[in-house]
GROMACS .gro file of C-alpha atoms in nm:
model
  188
    1MET     CA    1  12.531   7.645  10.408
    2SER     CA    2  12.884   7.596  10.360
    3GLU     CA    3  13.114   7.396  10.584
    4ASN     CA    4  13.207   7.663  10.849
    5GLY     CA    5  12.816   7.678  10.909
    6THR     CA    6  12.764   8.046  10.725
    7SER     CA    7  12.588   8.091  10.401
    8ALA     CA    8  12.777   8.336  10.172
    9ASN     CA    9  12.539   8.661  10.239
   10ASP     CA   10  12.668   8.584  10.622
   11GLY     CA   11  12.955   8.857  10.750
   12LEU     CA   12  13.254   8.777  10.929
   13THR     CA   13  13.533   8.900  11.172
   14LEU     CA   14  13.867   8.890  11.038
   15TRP     CA   15  14.040   8.970  11.441
   16PHE     CA   16  14.463   9.058  11.321
   17THR     CA   17  14.589   9.076  11.629
   18GLY     CA   18  15.024   9.145  11.682
   19LEU     CA   19  15.274   9.345  11.853
   20SER     CA   20  15.266   9.735  11.709
   21GLY     CA   21  15.431   9.725  11.368
   22ALA     CA   22  15.395   9.404  11.239
   23GLY     CA   23  15.145   9.445  11.001
   24LYS     CA   24  14.808   9.472  11.088
   25SER     CA   25  14.692   9.761  10.980
   26THR     CA   26  14.884   9.756  10.588
   27ILE     CA   27  14.753   9.407  10.553
   28ALA     CA   28  14.364   9.473  10.689
   29ASP     CA   29  14.399   9.718  10.344
   30ILE     CA   30  14.502   9.502  10.106
   31VAL     CA   31  14.220   9.277  10.229
   32GLU     CA   32  14.008   9.551  10.273
   33ALA     CA   33  14.062   9.662   9.943
   34GLU     CA   34  14.068   9.300   9.743
   35LEU     CA   35  13.739   9.239   9.884
   36ARG     CA   36  13.534   9.537   9.833
   37GLY     CA   37  13.689   9.459   9.468
   38ARG     CA   38  13.497   9.101   9.458
   39GLY     CA   39  13.195   9.313   9.587
   40TRP     CA   40  13.167   9.256  10.002
   41ARG     CA   41  13.044   9.521  10.236
   42VAL     CA   42  13.387   9.579  10.465
   43GLU     CA   43  13.391   9.799  10.728
   44THR     CA   44  13.818   9.809  10.923
   45LEU     CA   45  13.806   9.845  11.304
   46ASP     CA   46  14.142  10.013  11.312
   47GLY     CA   47  14.323  10.024  11.681
   48ASP     CA   48  14.411  10.399  11.605
   49VAL     CA   49  14.055  10.503  11.492
   50VAL     CA   50  13.880  10.312  11.702
   51ARG     CA   51  14.067  10.475  12.033
   52THR     CA   52  14.055  10.807  11.884
   53ASN     CA   53  13.647  10.793  11.862
   54LEU     CA   54  13.475  10.522  12.070
   55SER     CA   55  13.711  10.485  12.325
   56LYS     CA   56  13.830  10.850  12.369
   57GLY     CA   57  13.997  10.911  12.714
   58LEU     CA   58  14.018  10.544  12.802
   59GLY     CA   59  14.403  10.472  12.874
   60PHE     CA   60  14.653  10.172  12.854
   61SER     CA   61  14.589  10.029  13.161
   62LYS     CA   62  14.497   9.629  13.166
   63GLU     CA   63  14.152   9.728  13.261
   64ASP     CA   64  14.109   9.993  12.989
   65ARG     CA   65  14.298   9.819  12.684
   66ASP     CA   66  13.988   9.502  12.802
   67THR     CA   67  13.727   9.774  12.758
   68ASN     CA   68  13.873   9.899  12.404
   69ILE     CA   69  13.858   9.534  12.252
   70ARG     CA   70  13.479   9.438  12.453
   71ARG     CA   71  13.448   9.793  12.192
   72ILE     CA   72  13.546   9.662  11.915
   73ALA     CA   73  13.440   9.311  11.953
   74PHE     CA   74  13.113   9.452  12.037
   75VAL     CA   75  13.023   9.697  11.692
   76ALA     CA   76  13.256   9.353  11.529
   77ASP     CA   77  12.981   9.142  11.628
   78LEU     CA   78  12.743   9.394  11.534
   79LEU     CA   79  12.859   9.415  11.198
   80SER     CA   80  12.958   9.074  11.080
   81ARG     CA   81  12.597   8.933  11.229
   82ASN     CA   82  12.441   9.163  11.007
   83GLY     CA   83  12.633   9.043  10.640
   84VAL     CA   84  12.933   9.284  10.698
   85VAL     CA   85  13.315   9.127  10.669
   86ALA     CA   86  13.432   9.323  11.018
   87ILE     CA   87  13.827   9.328  10.971
   88THR     CA   88  14.037   9.445  11.343
   89ALA     CA   89  14.404   9.581  11.351
   90ALA     CA   90  14.388   9.664  11.676
   91ILE     CA   91  14.740   9.464  11.900
   92SER     CA   92  14.523   9.332  12.118
   93PRO     CA   93  14.708   9.198  12.336
   94TYR     CA   94  14.537   8.996  12.587
   95ARG     CA   95  14.422   8.628  12.502
   96GLU     CA   96  14.105   8.637  12.740
   97ILE     CA   97  13.981   8.876  12.597
   98ARG     CA   98  14.061   8.792  12.204
   99ASP     CA   99  13.855   8.464  12.356
  100GLU     CA  100  13.571   8.656  12.448
  101ALA     CA  101  13.540   8.826  12.133
  102ARG     CA  102  13.525   8.428  11.991
  103GLN     CA  103  13.286   8.291  12.183
  104MET     CA  104  13.073   8.621  12.064
  105MET     CA  105  13.118   8.583  11.741
  106GLY     CA  106  13.116   8.166  11.664
  107ASP     CA  107  13.194   8.085  11.380
  108ARG     CA  108  13.178   8.423  11.209
  109PHE     CA  109  13.539   8.466  11.428
  110VAL     CA  110  13.866   8.416  11.225
  111GLU     CA  111  14.179   8.506  11.397
  112ALA     CA  112  14.494   8.605  11.210
  113TYR     CA  113  14.801   8.654  11.453
  114VAL     CA  114  15.090   8.893  11.259
  115LYS     CA  115  15.352   8.761  11.417
  116ALA     CA  116  15.662   8.958  11.403
  117SER     CA  117  15.972   9.007  11.699
  118VAL     CA  118  15.938   9.346  11.911
  119GLU     CA  119  16.327   9.382  11.707
  120THR     CA  120  16.150   9.366  11.373
  121CYS     CA  121  15.862   9.589  11.487
  122GLU     CA  122  16.104   9.838  11.597
  123GLN     CA  123  16.265   9.869  11.302
  124ARG     CA  124  15.961   9.920  11.118
  125ASP     CA  125  15.847  10.246  11.356
  126VAL     CA  126  15.774  10.525  11.161
  127LYS     CA  127  15.637  10.700  11.472
  128GLY     CA  128  15.911  10.615  11.741
  129LEU     CA  129  15.634  10.444  11.993
  130TYR     CA  130  15.928  10.145  12.102
  131ALA     CA  131  16.192  10.429  12.154
  132LYS     CA  132  15.929  10.653  12.332
  133ALA     CA  133  15.799  10.285  12.571
  134ARG     CA  134  16.190  10.252  12.649
  135SER     CA  135  16.264  10.623  12.723
  136GLY     CA  136  15.961  10.557  13.023
  137GLU     CA  137  15.785  10.851  12.767
  138ILE     CA  138  15.496  10.577  12.709
  139LYS     CA  139  15.441  10.376  13.032
  140GLU     CA  140  15.248  10.046  12.983
  141PHE     CA  141  15.361   9.986  12.608
  142THR     CA  142  15.319   9.618  12.434
  143GLY     CA  143  15.583   9.399  12.395
  144VAL     CA  144  15.849   9.658  12.610
  145SER     CA  145  15.684   9.713  12.965
  146ASP     CA  146  15.304   9.565  12.908
  147PRO     CA  147  15.283   9.167  12.800
  148TYR     CA  148  15.148   9.077  12.456
  149GLU     CA  149  14.974   8.686  12.430
  150PRO     CA  150  15.039   8.550  12.140
  151PRO     CA  151  14.695   8.283  12.029
  152GLU     CA  152  14.736   7.967  12.107
  153ASN     CA  153  14.523   7.827  11.820
  154PRO     CA  154  14.499   8.160  11.560
  155GLU     CA  155  14.300   8.028  11.213
  156LEU     CA  156  14.585   8.227  11.047
  157VAL     CA  157  15.002   8.279  11.150
  158LEU     CA  158  15.138   8.547  10.876
  159GLU     CA  159  15.455   8.543  10.938
  160THR     CA  160  15.548   8.902  10.826
  161GLU     CA  161  15.928   8.846  10.869
  162GLN     CA  162  15.931   8.593  10.573
  163GLN     CA  163  15.723   8.710  10.342
  164SER     CA  164  15.547   9.084  10.211
  165PRO     CA  165  15.233   9.232  10.328
  166GLU     CA  166  15.068   9.148   9.947
  167GLN     CA  167  15.155   8.761  10.019
  168SER     CA  168  14.993   8.775  10.340
  169ALA     CA  169  14.632   8.961  10.270
  170GLN     CA  170  14.646   8.631   9.988
  171GLN     CA  171  14.723   8.373  10.284
  172ILE     CA  172  14.397   8.473  10.446
  173LEU     CA  173  14.206   8.553  10.166
  174THR     CA  174  14.267   8.161  10.015
  175TYR     CA  175  14.215   8.069  10.397
  176LEU     CA  176  13.861   8.217  10.312
  177GLU     CA  177  13.833   8.081   9.971
  178GLU     CA  178  13.931   7.763  10.091
  179ARG     CA  179  13.679   7.716  10.435
  180ARG     CA  180  13.426   7.942  10.206
  181PHE     CA  181  13.353   8.204  10.386
  182ILE     CA  182  13.408   8.395  10.045
  183PRO     CA  183  13.393   8.212   9.684
  184ALA     CA  184  13.683   8.211   9.485
  185ALA     CA  185  13.804   8.489   9.288
  186VAL     CA  186  13.707   8.449   8.908
  187THR     CA  187  14.007   8.474   8.698
  188ALA     CA  188  14.018   8.628   8.371
   0.00000   0.00000   0.00000
């Protein structure tokens, strides 16, 4: 047993939250590759992929967003309690639903706030979503016409305006090693 109450064979959920364009998927991909390289079973639940496959037909009302996040939390819980590292990379804008996910998973839940300003996210926006939201083409867009509620006590805050995706990924890995979720990497 580690200090966080989990054994070395237990899974966990890394819950990335932040605005569109903050860097969630990019950082998740780096962490996933590193953990796979260390022999961990890892699954990433990307918000866009989940919406296409598991939550098809849901809109972007608060109720539909809550349903989408609850589905992601359910799958992440199933994976993590079966020894998989589940990584979620969805905006998950509402604190109450993220707190539900935390309650569901307990010590297996690690929240990482991928922090970047709306202005920075707009500059990074390769899909043009912010421009469409500002022109009214997309309704209820988080950070523009719909609120984003930052976490109050996340385990990690990844300042993506000040650090590279690789530095953010290393911050996560260091945290997981220090809390003994994963063993320290063996260096040659």
